[in-house]
CSV table of C-alpha atoms and ligand atoms in Angstrom, one decimal:
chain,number,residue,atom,x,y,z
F,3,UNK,CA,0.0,104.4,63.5
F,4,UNK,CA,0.0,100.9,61.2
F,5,UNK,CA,0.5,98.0,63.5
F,6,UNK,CA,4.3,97.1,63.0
F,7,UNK,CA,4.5,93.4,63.2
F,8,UNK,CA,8.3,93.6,64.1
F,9,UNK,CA,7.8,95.5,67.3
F,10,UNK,CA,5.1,92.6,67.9
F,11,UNK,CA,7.8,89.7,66.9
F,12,UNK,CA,10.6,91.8,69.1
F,13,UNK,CA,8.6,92.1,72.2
F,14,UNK,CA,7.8,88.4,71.9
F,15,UNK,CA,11.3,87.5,71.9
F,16,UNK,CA,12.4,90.3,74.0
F,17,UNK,CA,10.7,89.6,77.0
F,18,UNK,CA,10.6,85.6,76.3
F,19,UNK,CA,14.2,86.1,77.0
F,20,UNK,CA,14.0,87.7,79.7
F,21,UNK,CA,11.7,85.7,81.8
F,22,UNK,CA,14.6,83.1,80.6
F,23,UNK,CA,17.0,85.2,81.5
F,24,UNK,CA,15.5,85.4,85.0
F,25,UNK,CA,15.3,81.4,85.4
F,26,UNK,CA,18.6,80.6,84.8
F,27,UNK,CA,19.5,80.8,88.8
F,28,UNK,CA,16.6,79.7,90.5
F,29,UNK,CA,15.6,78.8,94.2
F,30,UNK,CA,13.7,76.1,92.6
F,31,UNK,CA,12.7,74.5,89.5
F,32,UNK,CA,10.1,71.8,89.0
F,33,UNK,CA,9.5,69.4,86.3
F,34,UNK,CA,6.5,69.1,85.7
F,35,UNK,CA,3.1,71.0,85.4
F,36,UNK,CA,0.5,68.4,86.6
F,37,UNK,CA,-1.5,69.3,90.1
F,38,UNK,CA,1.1,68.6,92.4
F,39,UNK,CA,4.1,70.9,90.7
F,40,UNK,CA,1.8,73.8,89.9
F,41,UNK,CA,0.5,73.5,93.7
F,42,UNK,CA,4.2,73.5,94.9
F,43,UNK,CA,5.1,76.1,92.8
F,44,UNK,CA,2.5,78.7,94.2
F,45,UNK,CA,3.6,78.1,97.8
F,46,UNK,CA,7.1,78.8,96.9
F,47,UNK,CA,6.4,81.2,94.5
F,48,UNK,CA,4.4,83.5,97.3
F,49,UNK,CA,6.7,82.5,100.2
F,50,UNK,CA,9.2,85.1,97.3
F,51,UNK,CA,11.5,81.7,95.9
F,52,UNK,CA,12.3,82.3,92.5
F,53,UNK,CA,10.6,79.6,90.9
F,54,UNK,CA,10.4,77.8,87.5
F,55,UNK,CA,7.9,74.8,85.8
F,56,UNK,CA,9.4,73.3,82.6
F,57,UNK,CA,6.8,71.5,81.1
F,58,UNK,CA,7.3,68.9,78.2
F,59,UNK,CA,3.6,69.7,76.6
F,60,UNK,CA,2.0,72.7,75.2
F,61,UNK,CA,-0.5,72.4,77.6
F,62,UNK,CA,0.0,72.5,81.6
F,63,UNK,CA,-2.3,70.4,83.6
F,64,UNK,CA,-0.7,67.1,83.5
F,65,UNK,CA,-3.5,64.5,84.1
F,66,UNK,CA,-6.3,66.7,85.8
F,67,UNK,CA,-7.6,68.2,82.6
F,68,UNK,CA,-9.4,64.7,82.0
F,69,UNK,CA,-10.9,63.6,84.7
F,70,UNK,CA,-11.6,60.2,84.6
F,71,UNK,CA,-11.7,58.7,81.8
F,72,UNK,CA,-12.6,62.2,80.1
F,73,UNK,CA,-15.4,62.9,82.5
F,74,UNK,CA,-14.0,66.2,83.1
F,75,UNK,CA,-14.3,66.5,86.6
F,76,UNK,CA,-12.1,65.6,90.2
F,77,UNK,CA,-13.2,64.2,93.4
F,78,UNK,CA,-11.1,65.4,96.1
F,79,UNK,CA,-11.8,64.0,99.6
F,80,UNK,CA,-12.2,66.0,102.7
F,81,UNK,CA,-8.4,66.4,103.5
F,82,UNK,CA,-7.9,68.2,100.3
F,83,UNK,CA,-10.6,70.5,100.2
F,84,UNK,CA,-8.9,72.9,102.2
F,85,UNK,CA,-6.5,73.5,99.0
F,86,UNK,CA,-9.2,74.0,96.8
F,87,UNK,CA,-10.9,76.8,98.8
F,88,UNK,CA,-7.2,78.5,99.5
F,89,UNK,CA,-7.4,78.4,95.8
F,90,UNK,CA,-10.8,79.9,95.3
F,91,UNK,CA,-11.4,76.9,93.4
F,92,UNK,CA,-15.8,75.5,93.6
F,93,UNK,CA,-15.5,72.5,95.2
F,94,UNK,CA,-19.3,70.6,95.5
F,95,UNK,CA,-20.0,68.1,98.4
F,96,UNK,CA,-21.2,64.5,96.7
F,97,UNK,CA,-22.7,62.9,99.7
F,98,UNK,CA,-24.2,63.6,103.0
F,99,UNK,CA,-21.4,63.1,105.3
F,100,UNK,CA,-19.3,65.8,102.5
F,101,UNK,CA,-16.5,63.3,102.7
F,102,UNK,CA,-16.0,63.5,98.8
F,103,UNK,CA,-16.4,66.9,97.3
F,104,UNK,CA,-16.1,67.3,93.6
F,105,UNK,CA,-14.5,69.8,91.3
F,106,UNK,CA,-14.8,71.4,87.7
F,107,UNK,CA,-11.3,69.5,86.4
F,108,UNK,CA,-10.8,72.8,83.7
F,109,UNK,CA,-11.4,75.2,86.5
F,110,UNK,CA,-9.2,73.5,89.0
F,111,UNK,CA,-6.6,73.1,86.5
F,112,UNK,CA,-6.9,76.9,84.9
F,113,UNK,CA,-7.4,78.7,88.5
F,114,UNK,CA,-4.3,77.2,90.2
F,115,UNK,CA,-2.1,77.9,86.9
F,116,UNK,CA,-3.6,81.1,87.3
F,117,UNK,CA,-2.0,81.8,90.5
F,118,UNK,CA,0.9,80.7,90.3
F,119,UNK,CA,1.4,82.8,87.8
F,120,UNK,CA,0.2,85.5,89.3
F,121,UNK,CA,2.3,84.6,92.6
F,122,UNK,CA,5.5,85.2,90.5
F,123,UNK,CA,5.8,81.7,89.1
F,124,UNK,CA,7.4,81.4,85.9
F,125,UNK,CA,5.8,78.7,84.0
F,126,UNK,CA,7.9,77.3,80.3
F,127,UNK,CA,5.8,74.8,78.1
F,128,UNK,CA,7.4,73.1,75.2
F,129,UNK,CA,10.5,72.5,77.0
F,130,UNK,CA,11.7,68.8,78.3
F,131,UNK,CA,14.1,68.1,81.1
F,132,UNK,CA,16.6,65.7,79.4
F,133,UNK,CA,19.0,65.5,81.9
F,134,UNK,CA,20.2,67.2,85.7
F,135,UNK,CA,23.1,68.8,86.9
F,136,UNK,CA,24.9,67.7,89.5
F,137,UNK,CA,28.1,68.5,91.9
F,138,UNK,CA,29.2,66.2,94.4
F,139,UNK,CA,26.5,64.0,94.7
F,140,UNK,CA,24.1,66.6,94.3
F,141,UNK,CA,21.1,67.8,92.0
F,142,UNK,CA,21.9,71.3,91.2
F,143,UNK,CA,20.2,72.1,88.2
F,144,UNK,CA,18.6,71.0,85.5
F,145,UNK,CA,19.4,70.6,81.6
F,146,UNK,CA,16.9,71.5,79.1
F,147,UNK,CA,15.5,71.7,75.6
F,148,UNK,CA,12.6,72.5,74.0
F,149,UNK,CA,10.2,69.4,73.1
F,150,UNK,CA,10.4,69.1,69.1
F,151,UNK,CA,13.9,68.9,69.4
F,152,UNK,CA,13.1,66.1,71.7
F,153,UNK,CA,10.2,64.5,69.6
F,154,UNK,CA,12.2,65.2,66.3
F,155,UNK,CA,15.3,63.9,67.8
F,156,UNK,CA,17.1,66.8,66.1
F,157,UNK,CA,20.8,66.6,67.3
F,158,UNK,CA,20.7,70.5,69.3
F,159,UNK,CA,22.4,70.9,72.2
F,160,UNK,CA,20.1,71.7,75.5
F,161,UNK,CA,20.9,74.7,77.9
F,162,UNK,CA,21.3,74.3,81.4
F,163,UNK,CA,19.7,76.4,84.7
F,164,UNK,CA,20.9,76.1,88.0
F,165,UNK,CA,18.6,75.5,90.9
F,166,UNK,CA,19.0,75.7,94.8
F,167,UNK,CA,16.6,72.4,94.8
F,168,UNK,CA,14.6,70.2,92.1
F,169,UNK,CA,11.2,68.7,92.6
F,170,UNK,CA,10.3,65.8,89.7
F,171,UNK,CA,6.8,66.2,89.6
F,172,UNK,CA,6.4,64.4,86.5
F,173,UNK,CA,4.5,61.8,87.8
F,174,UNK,CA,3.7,58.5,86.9
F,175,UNK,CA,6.9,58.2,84.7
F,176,UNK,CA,8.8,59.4,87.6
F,177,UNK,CA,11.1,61.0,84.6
F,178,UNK,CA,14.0,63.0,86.7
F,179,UNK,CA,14.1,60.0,89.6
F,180,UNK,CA,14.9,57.1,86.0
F,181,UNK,CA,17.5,59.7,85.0
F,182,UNK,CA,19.4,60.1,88.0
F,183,UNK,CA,19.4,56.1,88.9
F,184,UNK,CA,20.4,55.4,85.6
F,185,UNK,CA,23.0,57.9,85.1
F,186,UNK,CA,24.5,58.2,88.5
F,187,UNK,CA,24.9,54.8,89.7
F,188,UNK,CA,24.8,55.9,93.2
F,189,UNK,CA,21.9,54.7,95.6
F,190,UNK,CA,18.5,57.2,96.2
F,191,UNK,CA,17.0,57.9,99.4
F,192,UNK,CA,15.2,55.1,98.9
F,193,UNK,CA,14.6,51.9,101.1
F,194,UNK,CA,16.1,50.0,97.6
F,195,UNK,CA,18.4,52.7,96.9
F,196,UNK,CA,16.4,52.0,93.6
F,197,UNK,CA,13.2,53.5,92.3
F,198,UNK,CA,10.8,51.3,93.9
F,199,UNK,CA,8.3,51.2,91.0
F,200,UNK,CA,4.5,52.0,91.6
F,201,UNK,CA,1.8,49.4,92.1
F,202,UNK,CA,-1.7,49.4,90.8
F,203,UNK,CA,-4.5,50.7,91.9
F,204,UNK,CA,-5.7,51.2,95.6
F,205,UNK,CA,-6.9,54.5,96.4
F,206,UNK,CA,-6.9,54.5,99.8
F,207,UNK,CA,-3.6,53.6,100.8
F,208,UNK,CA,-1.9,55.2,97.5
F,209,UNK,CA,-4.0,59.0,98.9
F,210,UNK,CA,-1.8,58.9,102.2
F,211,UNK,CA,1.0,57.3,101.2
F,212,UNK,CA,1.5,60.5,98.1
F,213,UNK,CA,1.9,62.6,101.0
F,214,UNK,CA,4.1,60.4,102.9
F,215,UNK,CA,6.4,59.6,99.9
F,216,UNK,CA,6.9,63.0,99.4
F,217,UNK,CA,10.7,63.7,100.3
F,218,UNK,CA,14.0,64.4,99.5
F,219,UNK,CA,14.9,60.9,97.0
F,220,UNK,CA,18.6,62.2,96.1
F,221,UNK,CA,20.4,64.7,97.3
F,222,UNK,CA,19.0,68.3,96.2
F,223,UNK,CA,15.5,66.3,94.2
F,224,UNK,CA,12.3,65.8,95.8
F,225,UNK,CA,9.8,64.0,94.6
F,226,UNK,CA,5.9,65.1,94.9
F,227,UNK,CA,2.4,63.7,93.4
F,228,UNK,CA,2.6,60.0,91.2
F,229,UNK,CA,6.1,60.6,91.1
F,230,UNK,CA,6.5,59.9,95.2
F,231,UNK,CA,4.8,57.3,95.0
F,232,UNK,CA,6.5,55.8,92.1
F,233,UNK,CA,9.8,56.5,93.4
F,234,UNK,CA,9.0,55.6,96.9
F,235,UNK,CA,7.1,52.3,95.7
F,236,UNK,CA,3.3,52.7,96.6
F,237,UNK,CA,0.2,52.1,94.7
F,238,UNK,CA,-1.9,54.4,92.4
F,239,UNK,CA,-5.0,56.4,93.0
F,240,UNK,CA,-7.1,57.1,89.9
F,241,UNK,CA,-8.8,60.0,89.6
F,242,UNK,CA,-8.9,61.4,93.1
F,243,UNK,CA,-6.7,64.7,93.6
F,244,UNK,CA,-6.7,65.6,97.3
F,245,UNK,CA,-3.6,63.9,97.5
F,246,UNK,CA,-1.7,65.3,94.7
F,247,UNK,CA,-2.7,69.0,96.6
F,248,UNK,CA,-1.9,68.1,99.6
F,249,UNK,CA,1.9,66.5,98.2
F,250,UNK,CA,2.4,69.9,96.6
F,251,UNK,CA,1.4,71.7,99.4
F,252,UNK,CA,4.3,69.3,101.5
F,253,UNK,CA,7.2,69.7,99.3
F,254,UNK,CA,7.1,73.6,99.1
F,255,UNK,CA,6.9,73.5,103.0
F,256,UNK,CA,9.8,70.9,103.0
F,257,UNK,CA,11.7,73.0,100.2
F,258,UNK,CA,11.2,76.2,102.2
F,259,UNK,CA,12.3,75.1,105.7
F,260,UNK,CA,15.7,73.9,103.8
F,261,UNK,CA,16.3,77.3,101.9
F,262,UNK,CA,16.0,78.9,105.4
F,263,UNK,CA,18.2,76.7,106.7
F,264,UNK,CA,20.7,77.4,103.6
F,265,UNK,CA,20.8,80.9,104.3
Z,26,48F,O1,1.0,63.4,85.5
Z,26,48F,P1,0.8,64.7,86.2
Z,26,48F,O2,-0.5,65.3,86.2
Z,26,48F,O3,1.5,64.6,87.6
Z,26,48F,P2,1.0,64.7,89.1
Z,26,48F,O4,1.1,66.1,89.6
Z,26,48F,O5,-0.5,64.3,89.1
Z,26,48F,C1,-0.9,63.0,88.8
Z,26,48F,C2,-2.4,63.0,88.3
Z,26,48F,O6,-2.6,63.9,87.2
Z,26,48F,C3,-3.0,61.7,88.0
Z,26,48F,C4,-3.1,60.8,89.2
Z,26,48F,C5,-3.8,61.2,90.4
Z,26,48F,O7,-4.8,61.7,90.7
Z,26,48F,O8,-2.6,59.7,89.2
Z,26,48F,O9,-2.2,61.1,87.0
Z,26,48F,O10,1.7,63.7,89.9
Z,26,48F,O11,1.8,65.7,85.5
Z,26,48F,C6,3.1,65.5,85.2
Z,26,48F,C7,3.6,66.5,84.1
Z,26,48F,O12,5.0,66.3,83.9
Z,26,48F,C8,5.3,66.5,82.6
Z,26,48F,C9,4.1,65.8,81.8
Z,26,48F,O13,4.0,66.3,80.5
Z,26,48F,C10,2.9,66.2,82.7
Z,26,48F,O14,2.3,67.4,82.3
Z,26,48F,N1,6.6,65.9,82.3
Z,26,48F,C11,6.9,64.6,82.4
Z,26,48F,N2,8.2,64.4,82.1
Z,26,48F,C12,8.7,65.6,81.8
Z,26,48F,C13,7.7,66.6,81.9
Z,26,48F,C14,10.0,66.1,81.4
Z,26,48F,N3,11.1,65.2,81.3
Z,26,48F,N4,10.2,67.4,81.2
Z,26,48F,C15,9.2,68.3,81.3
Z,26,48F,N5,7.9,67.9,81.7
């Protein structure tokens, strides 16, 4: 039979809208690809949530495709090891003590994509979160559109999906956290009731405190990687990543205690 390039263009758009289909009432939906949303979304993903990444670039990844400065690799300290083996992922000890263990950045980005796919996970690049939903002074859902609409600044309406909870894993921009101060002129879960804003560098303090800042910041949003400790005001890290796992790997188990409790 001659390859019929309209059943290739309708199963492309068939099943493209079906995954769509399938997203629009979510357990939860993460903006977001970098470490810490992908990492979140496997847990929740395997623990059977119905989960969703939009993700503003063609690419997923976020910042762990580069390194530092390029140097296409991650350290990752002892702490977050643990994540990469769950993940299968090589992870090399540097020194003696194997306090610092490094990590191919392109496998460690491509492997945990990988399974959270595989998990169930459905992952949409090109699309931008412009904007949540909310009832009663809560996140509910997200409003979306795809990215050259955004970069064009094309005058199209979004669409919208409802979610049972949000994480803003967009880090360093903290993007969802900006919105929902600016727009809702209520107080966040923060000290501030503001975004606290991150510092500069100090890796030590900023490794722990990603995990600690990772929380609930408005009713219904959490935040998880940079964009904790943006919203929750602590310093930045560089290029080490065993925080960023280990805030993934916090916010699923916070998200998933909650959707028990819901039900
Ligand atoms: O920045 P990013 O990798 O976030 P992360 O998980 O990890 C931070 C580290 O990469 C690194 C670091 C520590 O080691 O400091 O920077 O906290 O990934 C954030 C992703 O969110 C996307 C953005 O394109 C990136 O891939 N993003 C940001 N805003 C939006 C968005 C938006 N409004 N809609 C959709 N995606």
């Amino acid at each position: 039979m001659p390859l019929d390039e309209l059943m290739v263009s309708q199963a492309i758009i068939e099943r493209f809208t079906e995954k769509l289909k399938s997203a629009l009432r979510l357990d939860v939906a993460i903006v977001g690809a970098g470490p810490s949303g992908m990492v979140a979304s496997y847990y929740l993903a395997q623990a059977g949530y119905n989960t969703a990444i939009f993700e503003r670039k063609l690419s997923i990844g976020g910042g762990m495709w580069g390194g530092g400065m390029m140097f296409n690799q991650i350290v990752v300290q002892k702490e977050g090891k643990r994540i990469l083996d769950e993940f299968g992922i090589k992870a090399v000890p540097y020194n003696d003590n194997e306090e610092y263990f490094t990590a191919d950045a392109v496998e460690a980005t491509t492997v945990i994509c990988a399974k959270a796919c595989q998990a169930g996970v459905k992952v949409f690049n090109c699309i931008s979160v412009e904007d949540v939903v909310v009832r009663e002074g809560r996140v509910c859902g997200l409003v979306i559109n795809w990215s050259p609409v955004e970069m064009t600044g094309l005058h199209v309406d979004p669409l919208v999906v409802r979610a049972q909870y949000v994480i803003d894993a967009t880090g360093h921009t903290t993007e969802v956290m900006k919105i929902i101060e600016r727009k809702m002129g209520e107080r966040l879960l923060t000290p501030s009731g503001k975004i606290e804003g991150e510092k500069s560098l100090w890796a030590e303090i900023a490794e722990t405190t990603t995990v600690e800042n990772t929380k609930e910041a408005y009713p219904g949003i959490f935040v998880t990687g940079m964009a904790a400790n943006a919203t929750f005001g602590s310093y930045r890290m560089g290029p080490i990543f065993g925080g960023m796992l280990l805030s993934g790997e916090k916010v699923a188990q916070l998200i998933k205690q909650r959707l028990v409790e819901r039900t």
